Short mmCIF file of C-alpha atoms and ligand atoms in Angstrom, two decimals:
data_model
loop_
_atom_site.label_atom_id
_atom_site.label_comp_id
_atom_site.label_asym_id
_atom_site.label_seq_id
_atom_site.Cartn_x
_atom_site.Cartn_y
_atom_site.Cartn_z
CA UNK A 1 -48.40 0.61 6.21
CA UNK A 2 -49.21 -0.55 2.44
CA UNK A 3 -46.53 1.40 0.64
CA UNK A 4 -48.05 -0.58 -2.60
CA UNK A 5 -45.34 1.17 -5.01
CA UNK A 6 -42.37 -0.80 -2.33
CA UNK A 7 -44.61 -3.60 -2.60
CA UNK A 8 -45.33 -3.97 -6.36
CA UNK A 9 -41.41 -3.41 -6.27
CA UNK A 10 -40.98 -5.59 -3.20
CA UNK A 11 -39.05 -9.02 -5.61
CA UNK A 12 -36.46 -6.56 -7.01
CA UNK A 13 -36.13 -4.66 -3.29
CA UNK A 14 -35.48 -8.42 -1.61
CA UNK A 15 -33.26 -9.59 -3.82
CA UNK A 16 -30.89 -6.12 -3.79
CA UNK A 17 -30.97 -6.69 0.34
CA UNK A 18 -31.97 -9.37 1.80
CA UNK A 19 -30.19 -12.80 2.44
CA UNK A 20 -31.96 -15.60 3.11
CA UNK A 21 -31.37 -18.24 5.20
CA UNK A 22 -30.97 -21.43 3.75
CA UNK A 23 -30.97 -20.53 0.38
CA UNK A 24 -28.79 -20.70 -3.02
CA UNK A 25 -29.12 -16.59 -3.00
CA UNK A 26 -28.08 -16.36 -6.83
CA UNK A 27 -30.44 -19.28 -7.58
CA UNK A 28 -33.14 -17.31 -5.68
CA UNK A 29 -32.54 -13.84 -7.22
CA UNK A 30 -32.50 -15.25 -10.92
CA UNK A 31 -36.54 -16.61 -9.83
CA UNK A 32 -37.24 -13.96 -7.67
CA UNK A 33 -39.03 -14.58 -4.33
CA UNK A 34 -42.38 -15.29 -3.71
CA UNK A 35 -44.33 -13.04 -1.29
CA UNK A 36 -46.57 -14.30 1.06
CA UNK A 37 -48.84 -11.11 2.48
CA UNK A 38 -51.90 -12.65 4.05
CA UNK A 39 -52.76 -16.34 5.99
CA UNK A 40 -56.22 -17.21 7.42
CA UNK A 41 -56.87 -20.54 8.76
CA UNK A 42 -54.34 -23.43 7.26
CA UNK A 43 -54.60 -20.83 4.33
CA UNK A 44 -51.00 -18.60 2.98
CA UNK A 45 -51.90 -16.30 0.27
CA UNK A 46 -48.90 -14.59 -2.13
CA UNK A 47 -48.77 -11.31 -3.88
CA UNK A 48 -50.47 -12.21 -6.83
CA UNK A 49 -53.39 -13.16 -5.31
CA UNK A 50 -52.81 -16.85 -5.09
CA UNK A 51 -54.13 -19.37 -2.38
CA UNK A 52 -51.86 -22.02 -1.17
CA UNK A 53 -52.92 -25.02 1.61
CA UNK A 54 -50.05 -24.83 3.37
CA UNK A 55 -49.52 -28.10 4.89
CA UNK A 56 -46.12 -27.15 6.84
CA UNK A 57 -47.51 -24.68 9.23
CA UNK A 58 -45.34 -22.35 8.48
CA UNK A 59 -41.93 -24.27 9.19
CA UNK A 60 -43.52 -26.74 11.64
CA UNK A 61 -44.69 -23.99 14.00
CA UNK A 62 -48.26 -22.28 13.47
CA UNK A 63 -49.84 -25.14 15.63
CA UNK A 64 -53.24 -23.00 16.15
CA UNK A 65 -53.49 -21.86 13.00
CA UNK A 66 -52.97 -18.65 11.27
CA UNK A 67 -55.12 -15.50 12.09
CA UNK A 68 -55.80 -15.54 15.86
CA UNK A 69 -56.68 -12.04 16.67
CA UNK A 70 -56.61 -13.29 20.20
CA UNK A 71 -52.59 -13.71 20.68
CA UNK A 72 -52.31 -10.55 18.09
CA UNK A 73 -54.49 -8.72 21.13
CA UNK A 74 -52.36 -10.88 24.22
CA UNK A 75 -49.72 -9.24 23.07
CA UNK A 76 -50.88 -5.70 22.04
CA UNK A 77 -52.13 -5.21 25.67
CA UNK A 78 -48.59 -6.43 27.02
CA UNK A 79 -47.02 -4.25 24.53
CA UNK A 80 -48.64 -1.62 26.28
CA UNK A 81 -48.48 -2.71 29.69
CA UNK A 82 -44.79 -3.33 29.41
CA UNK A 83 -42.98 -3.78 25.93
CA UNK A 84 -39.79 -4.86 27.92
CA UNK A 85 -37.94 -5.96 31.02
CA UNK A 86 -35.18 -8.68 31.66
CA UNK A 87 -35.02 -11.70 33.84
CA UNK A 88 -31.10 -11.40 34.65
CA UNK A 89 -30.74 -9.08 37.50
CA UNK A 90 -33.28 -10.37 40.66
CA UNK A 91 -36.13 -9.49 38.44
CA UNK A 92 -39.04 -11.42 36.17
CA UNK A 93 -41.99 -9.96 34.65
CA UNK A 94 -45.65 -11.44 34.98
CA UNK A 95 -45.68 -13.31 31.51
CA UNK A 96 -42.47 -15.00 31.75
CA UNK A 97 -43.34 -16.21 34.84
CA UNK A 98 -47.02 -17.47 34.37
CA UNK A 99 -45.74 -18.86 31.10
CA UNK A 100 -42.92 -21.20 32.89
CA UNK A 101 -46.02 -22.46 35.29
CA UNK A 102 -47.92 -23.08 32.63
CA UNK A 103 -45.65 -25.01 30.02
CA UNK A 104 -44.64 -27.15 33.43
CA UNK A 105 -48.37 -27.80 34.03
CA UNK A 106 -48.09 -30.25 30.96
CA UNK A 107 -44.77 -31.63 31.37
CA UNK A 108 -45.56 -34.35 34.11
CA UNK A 109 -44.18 -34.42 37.12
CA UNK A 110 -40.62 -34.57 36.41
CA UNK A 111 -39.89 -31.31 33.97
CA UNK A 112 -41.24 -28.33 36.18
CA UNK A 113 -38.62 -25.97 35.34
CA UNK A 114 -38.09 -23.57 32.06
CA UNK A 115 -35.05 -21.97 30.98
CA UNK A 116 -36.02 -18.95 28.16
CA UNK A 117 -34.61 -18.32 24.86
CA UNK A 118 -35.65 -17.07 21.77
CA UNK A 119 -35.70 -19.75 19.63
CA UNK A 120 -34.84 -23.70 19.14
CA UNK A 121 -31.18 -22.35 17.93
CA UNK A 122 -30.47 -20.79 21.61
CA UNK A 123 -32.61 -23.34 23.06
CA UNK A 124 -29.84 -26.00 22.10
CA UNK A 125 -26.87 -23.84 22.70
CA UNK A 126 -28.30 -23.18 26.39
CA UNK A 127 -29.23 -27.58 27.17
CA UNK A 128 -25.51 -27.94 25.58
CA UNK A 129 -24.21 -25.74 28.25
CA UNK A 130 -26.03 -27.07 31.07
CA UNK A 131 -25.09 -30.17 30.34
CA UNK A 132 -21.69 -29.78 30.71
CA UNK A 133 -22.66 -27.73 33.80
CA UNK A 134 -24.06 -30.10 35.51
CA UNK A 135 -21.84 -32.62 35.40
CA UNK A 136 -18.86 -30.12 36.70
CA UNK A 137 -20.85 -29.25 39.53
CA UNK A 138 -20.97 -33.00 40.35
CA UNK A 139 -17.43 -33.09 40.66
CA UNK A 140 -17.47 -34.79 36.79
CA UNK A 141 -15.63 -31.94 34.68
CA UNK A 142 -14.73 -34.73 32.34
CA UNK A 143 -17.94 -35.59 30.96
CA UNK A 144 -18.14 -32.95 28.09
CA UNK A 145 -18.66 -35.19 25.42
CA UNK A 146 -22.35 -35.08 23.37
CA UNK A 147 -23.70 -38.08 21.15
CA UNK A 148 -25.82 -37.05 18.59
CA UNK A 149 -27.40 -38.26 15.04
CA UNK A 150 -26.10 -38.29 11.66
CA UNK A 151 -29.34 -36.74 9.81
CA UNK A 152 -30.85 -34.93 13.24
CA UNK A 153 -31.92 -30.88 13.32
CA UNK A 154 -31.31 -29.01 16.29
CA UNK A 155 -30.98 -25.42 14.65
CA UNK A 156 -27.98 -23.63 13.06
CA UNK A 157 -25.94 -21.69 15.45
CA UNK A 158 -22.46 -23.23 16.23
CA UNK A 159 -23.80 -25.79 19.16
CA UNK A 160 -26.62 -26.33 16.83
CA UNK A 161 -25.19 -27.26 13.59
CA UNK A 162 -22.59 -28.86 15.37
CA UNK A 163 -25.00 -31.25 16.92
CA UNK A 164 -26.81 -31.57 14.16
CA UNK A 165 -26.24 -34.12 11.91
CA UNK A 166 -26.32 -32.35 8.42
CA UNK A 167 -22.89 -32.71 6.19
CA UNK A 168 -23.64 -30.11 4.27
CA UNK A 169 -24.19 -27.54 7.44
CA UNK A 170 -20.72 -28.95 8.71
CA UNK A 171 -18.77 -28.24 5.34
CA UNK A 172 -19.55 -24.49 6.07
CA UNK A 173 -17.41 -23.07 9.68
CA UNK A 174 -15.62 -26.06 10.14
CA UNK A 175 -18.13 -27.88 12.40
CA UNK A 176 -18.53 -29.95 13.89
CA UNK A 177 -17.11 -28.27 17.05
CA UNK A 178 -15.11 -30.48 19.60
CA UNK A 179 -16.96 -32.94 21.92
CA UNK A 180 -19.57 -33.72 19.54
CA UNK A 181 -20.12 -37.35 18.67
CA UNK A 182 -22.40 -38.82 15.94
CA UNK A 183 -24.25 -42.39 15.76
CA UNK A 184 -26.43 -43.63 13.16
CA UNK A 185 -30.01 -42.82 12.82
CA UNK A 186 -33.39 -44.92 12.91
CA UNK A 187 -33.94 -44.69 9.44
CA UNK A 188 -35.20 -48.50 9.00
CA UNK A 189 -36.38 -47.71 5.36
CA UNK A 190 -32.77 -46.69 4.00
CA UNK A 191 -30.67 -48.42 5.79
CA UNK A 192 -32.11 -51.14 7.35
CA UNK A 193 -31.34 -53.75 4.70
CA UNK A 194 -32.80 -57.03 5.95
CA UNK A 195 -33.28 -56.53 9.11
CA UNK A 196 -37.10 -56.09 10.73
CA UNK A 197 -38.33 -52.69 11.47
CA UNK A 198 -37.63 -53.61 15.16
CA UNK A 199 -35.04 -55.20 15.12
CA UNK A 200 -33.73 -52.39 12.66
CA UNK A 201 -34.66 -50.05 16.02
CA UNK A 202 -32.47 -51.89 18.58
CA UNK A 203 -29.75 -52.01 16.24
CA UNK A 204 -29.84 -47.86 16.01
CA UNK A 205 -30.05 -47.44 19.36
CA UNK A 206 -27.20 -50.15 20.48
CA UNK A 207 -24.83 -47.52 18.41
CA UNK A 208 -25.03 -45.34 21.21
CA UNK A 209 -24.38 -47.77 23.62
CA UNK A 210 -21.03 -48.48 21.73
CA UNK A 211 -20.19 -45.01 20.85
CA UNK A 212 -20.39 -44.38 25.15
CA UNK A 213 -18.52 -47.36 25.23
CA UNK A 214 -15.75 -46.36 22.83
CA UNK A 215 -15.70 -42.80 24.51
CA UNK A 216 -16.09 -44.15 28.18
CA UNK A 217 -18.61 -43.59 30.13
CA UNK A 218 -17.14 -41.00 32.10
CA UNK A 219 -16.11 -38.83 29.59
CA UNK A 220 -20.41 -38.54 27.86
CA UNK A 221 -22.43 -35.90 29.08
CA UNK A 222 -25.66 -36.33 27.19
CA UNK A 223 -27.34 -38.19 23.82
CA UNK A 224 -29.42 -35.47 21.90
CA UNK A 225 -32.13 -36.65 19.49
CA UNK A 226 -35.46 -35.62 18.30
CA UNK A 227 -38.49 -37.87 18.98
CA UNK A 228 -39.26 -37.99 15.27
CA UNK A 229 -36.55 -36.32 12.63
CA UNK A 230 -38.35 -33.27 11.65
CA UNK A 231 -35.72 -31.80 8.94
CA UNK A 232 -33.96 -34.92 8.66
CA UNK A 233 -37.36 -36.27 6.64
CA UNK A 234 -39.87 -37.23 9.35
CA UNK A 235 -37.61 -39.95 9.93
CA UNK A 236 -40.46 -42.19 12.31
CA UNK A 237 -37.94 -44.61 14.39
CA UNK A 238 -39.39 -47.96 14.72
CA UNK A 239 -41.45 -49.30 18.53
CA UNK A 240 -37.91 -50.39 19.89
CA UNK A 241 -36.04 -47.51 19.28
CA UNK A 242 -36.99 -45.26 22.25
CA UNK A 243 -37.18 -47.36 25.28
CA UNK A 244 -33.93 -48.95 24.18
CA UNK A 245 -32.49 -45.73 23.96
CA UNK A 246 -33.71 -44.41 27.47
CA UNK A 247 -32.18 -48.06 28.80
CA UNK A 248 -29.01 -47.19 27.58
CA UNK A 249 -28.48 -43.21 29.09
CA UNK A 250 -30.04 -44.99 32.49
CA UNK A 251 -27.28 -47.65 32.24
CA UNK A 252 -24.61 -45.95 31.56
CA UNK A 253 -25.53 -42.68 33.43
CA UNK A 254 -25.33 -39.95 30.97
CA UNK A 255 -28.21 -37.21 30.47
CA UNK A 256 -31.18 -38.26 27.91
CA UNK A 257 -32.30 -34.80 26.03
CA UNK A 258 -35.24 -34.83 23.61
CA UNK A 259 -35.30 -32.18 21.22
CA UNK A 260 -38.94 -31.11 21.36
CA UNK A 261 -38.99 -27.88 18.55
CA UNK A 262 -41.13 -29.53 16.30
CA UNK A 263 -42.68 -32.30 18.48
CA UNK A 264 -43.95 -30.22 21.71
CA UNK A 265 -46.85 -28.67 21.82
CA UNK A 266 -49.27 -31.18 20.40
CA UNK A 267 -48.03 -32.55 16.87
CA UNK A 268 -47.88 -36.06 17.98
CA UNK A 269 -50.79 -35.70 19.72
CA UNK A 270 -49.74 -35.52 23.20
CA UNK A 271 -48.27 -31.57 24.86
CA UNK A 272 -44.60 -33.51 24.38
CA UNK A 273 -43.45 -36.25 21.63
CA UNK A 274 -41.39 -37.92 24.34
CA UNK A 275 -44.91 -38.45 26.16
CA UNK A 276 -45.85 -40.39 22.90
CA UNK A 277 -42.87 -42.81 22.86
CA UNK A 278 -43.04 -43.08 26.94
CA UNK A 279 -39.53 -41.88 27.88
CA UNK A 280 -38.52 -38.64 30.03
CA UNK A 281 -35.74 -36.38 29.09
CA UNK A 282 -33.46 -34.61 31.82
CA UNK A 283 -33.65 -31.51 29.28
CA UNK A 284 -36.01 -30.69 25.96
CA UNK A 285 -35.77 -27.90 24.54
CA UNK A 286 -39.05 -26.52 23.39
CA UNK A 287 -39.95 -23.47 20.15
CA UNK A 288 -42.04 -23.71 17.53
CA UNK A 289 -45.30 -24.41 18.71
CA UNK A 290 -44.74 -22.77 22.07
CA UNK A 291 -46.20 -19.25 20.61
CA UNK A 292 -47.34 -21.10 17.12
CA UNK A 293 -44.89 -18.77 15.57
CA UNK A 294 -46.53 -16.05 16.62
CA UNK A 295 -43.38 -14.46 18.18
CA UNK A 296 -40.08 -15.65 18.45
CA UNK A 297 -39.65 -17.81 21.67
CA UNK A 298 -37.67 -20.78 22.95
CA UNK A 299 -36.77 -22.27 26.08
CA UNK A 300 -35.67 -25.33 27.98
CA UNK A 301 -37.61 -27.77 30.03
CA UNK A 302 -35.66 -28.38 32.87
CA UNK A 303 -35.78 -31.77 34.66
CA UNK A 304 -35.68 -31.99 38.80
CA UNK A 305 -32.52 -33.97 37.90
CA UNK A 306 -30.35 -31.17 36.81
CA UNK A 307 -32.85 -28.58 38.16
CA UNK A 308 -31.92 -29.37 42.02
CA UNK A 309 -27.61 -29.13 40.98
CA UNK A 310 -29.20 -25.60 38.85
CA UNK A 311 -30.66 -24.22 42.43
CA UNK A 312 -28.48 -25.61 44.48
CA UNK A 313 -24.89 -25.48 45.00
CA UNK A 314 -24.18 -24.66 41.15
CA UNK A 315 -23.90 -20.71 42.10
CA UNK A 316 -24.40 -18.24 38.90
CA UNK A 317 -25.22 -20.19 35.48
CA UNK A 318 -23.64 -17.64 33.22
CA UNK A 319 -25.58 -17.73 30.34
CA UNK A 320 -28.69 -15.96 28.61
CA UNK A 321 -30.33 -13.49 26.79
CA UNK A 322 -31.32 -10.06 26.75
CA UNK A 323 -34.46 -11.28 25.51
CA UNK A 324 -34.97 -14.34 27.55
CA UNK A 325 -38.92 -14.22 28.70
CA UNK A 326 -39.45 -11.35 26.50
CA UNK A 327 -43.03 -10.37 28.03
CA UNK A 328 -44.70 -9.68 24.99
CA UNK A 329 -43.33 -12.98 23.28
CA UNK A 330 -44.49 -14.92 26.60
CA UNK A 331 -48.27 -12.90 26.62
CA UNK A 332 -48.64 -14.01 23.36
CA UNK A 333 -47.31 -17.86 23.78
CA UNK A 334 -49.82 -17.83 27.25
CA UNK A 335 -52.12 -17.33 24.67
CA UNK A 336 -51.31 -20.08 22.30
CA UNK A 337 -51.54 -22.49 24.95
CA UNK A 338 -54.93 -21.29 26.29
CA UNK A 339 -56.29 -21.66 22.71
CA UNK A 340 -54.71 -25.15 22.65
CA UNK A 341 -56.39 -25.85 25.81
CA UNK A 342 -59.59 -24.34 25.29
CA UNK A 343 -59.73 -25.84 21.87
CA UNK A 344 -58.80 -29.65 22.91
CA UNK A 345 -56.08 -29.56 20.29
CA UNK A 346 -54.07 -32.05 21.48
CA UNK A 347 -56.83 -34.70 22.04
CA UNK A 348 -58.12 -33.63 18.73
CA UNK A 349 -55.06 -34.85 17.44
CA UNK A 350 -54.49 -37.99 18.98
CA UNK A 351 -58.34 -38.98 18.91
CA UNK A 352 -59.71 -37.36 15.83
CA UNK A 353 -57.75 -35.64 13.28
CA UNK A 354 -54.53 -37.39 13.67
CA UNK A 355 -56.20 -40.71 12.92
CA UNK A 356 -57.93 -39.79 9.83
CA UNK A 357 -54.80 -37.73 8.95
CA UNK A 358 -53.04 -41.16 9.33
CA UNK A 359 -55.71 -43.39 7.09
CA UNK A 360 -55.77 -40.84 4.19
CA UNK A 361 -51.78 -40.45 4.49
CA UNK A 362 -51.35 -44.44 4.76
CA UNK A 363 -53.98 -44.47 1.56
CA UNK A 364 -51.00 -42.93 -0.70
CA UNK A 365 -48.70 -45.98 -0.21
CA UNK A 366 -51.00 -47.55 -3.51
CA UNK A 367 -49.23 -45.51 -5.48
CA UNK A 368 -46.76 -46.84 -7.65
CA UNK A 369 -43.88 -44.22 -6.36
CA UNK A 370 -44.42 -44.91 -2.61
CA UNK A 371 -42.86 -46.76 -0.36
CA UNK A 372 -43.83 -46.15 2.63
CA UNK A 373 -46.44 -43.51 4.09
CA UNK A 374 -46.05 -43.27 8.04
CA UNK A 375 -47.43 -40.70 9.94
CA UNK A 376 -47.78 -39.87 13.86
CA UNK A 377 -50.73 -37.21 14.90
CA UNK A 378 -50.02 -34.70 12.26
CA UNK A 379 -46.33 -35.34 11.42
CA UNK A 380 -46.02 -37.18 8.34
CA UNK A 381 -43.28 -38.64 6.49
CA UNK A 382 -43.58 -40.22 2.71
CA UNK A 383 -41.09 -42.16 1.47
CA UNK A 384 -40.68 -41.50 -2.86
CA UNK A 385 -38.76 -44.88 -4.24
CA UNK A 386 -39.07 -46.20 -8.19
CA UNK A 387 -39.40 -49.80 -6.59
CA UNK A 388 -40.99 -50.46 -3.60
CA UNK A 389 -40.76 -54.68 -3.30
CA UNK A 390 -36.61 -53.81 -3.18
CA UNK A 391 -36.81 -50.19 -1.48
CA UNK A 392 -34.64 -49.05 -3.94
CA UNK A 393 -34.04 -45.12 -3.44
CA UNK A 394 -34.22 -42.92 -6.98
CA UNK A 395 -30.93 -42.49 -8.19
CA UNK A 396 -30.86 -38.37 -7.98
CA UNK A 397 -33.32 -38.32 -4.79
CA UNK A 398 -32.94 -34.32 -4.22
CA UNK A 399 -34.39 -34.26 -7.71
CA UNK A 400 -37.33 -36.69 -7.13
CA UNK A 401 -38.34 -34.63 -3.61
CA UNK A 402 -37.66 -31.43 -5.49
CA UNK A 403 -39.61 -32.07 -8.68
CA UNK A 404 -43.24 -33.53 -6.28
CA UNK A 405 -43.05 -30.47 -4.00
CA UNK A 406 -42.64 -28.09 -7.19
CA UNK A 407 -45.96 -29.97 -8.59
CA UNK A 408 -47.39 -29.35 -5.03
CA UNK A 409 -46.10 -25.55 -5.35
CA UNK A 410 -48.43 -24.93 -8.65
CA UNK A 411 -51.19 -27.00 -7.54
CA UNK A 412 -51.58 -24.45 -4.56
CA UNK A 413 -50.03 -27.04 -1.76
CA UNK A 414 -46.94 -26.09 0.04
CA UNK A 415 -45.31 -29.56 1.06
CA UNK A 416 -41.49 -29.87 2.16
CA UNK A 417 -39.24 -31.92 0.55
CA UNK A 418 -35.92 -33.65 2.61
CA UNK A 419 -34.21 -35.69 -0.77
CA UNK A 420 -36.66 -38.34 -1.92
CA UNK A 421 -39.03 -37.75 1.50
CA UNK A 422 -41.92 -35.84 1.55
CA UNK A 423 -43.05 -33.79 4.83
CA UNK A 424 -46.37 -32.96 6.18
CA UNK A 425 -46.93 -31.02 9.25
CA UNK A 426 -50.05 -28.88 8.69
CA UNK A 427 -51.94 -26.56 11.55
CA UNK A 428 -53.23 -28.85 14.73
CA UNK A 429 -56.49 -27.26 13.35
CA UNK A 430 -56.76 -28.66 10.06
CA UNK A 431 -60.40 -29.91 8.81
CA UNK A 432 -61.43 -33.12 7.22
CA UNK A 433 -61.52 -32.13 3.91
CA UNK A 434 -58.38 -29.80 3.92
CA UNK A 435 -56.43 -33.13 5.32
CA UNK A 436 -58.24 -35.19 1.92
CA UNK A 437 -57.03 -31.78 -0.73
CA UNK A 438 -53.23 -32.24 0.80
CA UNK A 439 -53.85 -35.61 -0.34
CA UNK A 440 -55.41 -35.54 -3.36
CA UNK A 441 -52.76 -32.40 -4.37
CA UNK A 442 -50.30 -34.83 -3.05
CA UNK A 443 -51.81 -37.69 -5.54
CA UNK A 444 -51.38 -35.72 -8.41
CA UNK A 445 -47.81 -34.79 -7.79
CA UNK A 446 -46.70 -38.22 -7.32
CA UNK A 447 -48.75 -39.23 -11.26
CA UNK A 448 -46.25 -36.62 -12.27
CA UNK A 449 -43.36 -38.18 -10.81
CA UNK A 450 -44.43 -41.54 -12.08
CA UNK A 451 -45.15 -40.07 -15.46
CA UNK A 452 -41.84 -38.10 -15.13
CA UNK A 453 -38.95 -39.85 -14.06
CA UNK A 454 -38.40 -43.62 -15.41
CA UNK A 455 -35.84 -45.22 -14.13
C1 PLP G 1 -35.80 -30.30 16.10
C2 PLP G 1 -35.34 -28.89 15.96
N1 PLP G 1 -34.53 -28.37 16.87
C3 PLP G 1 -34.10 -27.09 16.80
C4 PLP G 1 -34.48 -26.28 15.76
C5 PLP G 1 -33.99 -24.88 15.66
O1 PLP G 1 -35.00 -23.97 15.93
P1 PLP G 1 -34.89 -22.48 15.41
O2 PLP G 1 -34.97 -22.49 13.92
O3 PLP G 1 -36.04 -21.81 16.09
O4 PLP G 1 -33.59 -21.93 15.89
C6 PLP G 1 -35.34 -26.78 14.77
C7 PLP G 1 -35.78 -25.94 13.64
O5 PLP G 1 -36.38 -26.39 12.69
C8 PLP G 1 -35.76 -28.12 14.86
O6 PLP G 1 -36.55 -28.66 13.92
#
């Protein structure tokens, strides 16, 4: 399987063939590509031998860790058992089915119903249709309309760029498509000028009542939004924000859906973020940390709500995937979730890790580049800024972000950078003193952006 002549070749091979996604390709073939062969632990490991502490899980994703022989073994034996078979036609397979109990056991009483896809891409494409599905079979074929946020992530296909709030995604296909709305997002430390944090947070969530209001009520299907922005920065809304927001889709009667890619599956330390902020969705769809990355696999928590119009008089949903429930991807995901379980990951972060996570994340907002260090379980967000007592922003943020995480990079820390925010999101399974060497690593790239950029 080592074909070490390909693989001493492997930089020249990727850049003659492969496109990446979300990458400047020229940019990227000029540097050539770093290869990442080997991860143990919170642990990646590149093709020259080097270590890194990779404090992103992966992209948000490898929740348990990396190196559980146990899901590689989950789904070996269901590889063997039965590499393949659909849900469409009257049919299920013992995986997908377990899997859908299981992800409901944790949902509360409301969400006991999963819709499978194969990522958080499909996963939004398939809420977007229901949606609009729902409504129709209610005798409401006018509410189509979707309200999303400027600066929100719900993946990249059509729906999901569309929804997503990204300019730069919607300069490329002519997105956004039509029926998709955007409203401001809770991002108190940019744009909140002299308002409180909380009253910053009513003020973002009164936009939507005013964009339902400018679109009528009867046209707006459903407000989209993530429980924290994960791409977006780790974009922490303030106390107010949620319940205001879950006021207004009960008020004015339009579904409430909580992106939970990033967020499910323990990062805020609870099994959903919107169990952290105390609100329930009608739909979330759910990735990520489903199968910790393990294999690809999505899906759609389904509310009683829309569930009982689903299996009732809605007839055929036309929609899904020839790989929806893939058994092997479900075997290995049951897997995940066990380990969670077994483990006490979730408590862990909520009682334990997440809080010291917080204190030594919080400790960095001494340093003169910092304004703001906020963090919820292990989701953290860093604000860069040259002047914290005005919250003035650095005049060429990407550059700021870009030039900390590069630091990070050659210290042997993989951090994200979103513009002038840095983005932490390491393994549920992180230790003590591999939280305090992000931090310290962190520490050192922020001296160099201090000693670095003046402005
Ligand atoms: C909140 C959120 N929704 C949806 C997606 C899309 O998921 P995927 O990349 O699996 O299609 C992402 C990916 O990062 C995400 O962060």
């Amino acid at each position: 399987m080592n074909d070490k002549p390909a693989l001493s070749n492997l930089a020249a091979i990727d850049a003659a063939h492969h496109l990446h996604p979300f990458s400047d390709m020229k940019e990227l073939n000029a540097r050539g590509t770093r290869i990442i062969e080997r991860a143990e632990g919170v642990f990646i490991y590149d093709s020259t031998g080097r270590k890194y502490l990779d404090a992103f899980a992966g992209l948000w994703c490898v929740n348990v860790g990396y190196g559980r022989k146990s899901i590689a073994e989950a789904a070996y034996r269901q590889m063997q058992e039965l590499p393949y078979y659909n849900s469409f036609f009257g049919t299920t397979t013992p995986p997908a089915t377990l899997l859908a109990q299981k992800i409901a056991s944790h949902a509360g009483d409301r969400l006991k119903r999963v819709f499978f896809t194969n990522s958080g891409s499909e996963a939004t494409d398939t809420w977007f249709r229901m949606a609009r599905v729902y409504w129709k079979a209610l005798g409401k074929p006018g509410k189509t309309e979707v309200i999303a946020r400027r600066n929100g992530y719900h993946g990249s296909t059509v729906a999901g760029a569309s929804l997503g709030g990204m300019k730069l995604m919607h300069e490329q296909g002519n997105l956004p498509i039509e029926g998709i709305h955007h409203i401001g997002q809770p991002y108190w430390y940019a744009e909140g000028g002299d308002l409180s944090p909380a009253e910053f947070g009513l003020k973002a969530a009164r936009e939507l009542e005013a964009k339902i209001e400018e679109l009528g009520d009867d046209r707006v299907a459903a407000f989209v939004a993530e429980p924290i922005q994960g791409a977006g920065g780790v974009i922490i809304p303030p106390e107010t924000y949620w319940p205001e927001i879950a006021r207004i889709c009960k008020a004015k009667n339009i579904l409430l859906v909580v992106d939970e890619v990033i967020c499910g599956f323990g990062r805020l330390g609870e099994w959903f973020g919107h169990q952290h902020y105390g609100v329930e969705p009608d739909l979330a769809p759910i990735a990520k940390g489903l199968s910790s990355g393990y294999l690809p696999i999505g899906g759609v928590l389904v509310s009683d709500r829309v569930a009982d119009v689903m299996v009732g008089e809605l007839g055929d949903f036309y929609h899904g995937f020839t790989y929806s429930g893939h058994p092997v991807s479900a075997a290995a995901a049951l897997e995940n979730i066990r380990i969670i379980e077994e483990e006490g990951l979730v408590e862990r972060v909520r009682d334990d890790i997440g809080p010291y996570f917080a204190k030594a994340w919080k400790s960095l907002e001494d340093h003169a580049v910092v304004g703001e260090a906020e963090s919820v379980g292990l989701m953290g967000g860093l604000q860069l800024s040259p002047d914290k007592a005005t919250r003035r922003r650095y005049a060429k943020p990407d550059d700021a972000g870009i030039l900390v995480r590069n630091h990070c990079l050659e210290n042997g820390l993989v951090m994200r950078a979103t513009a002038d925010r840095m983005l932490a999101s390491p393994a549920l399974t992180i230790s003590r003193a591999e939280v305090d060497e992000v931090v310290e690593k962190l520490r050192k790239a922020l001296d160099h952006l201090r000693d670095t950029v003046k402005e």
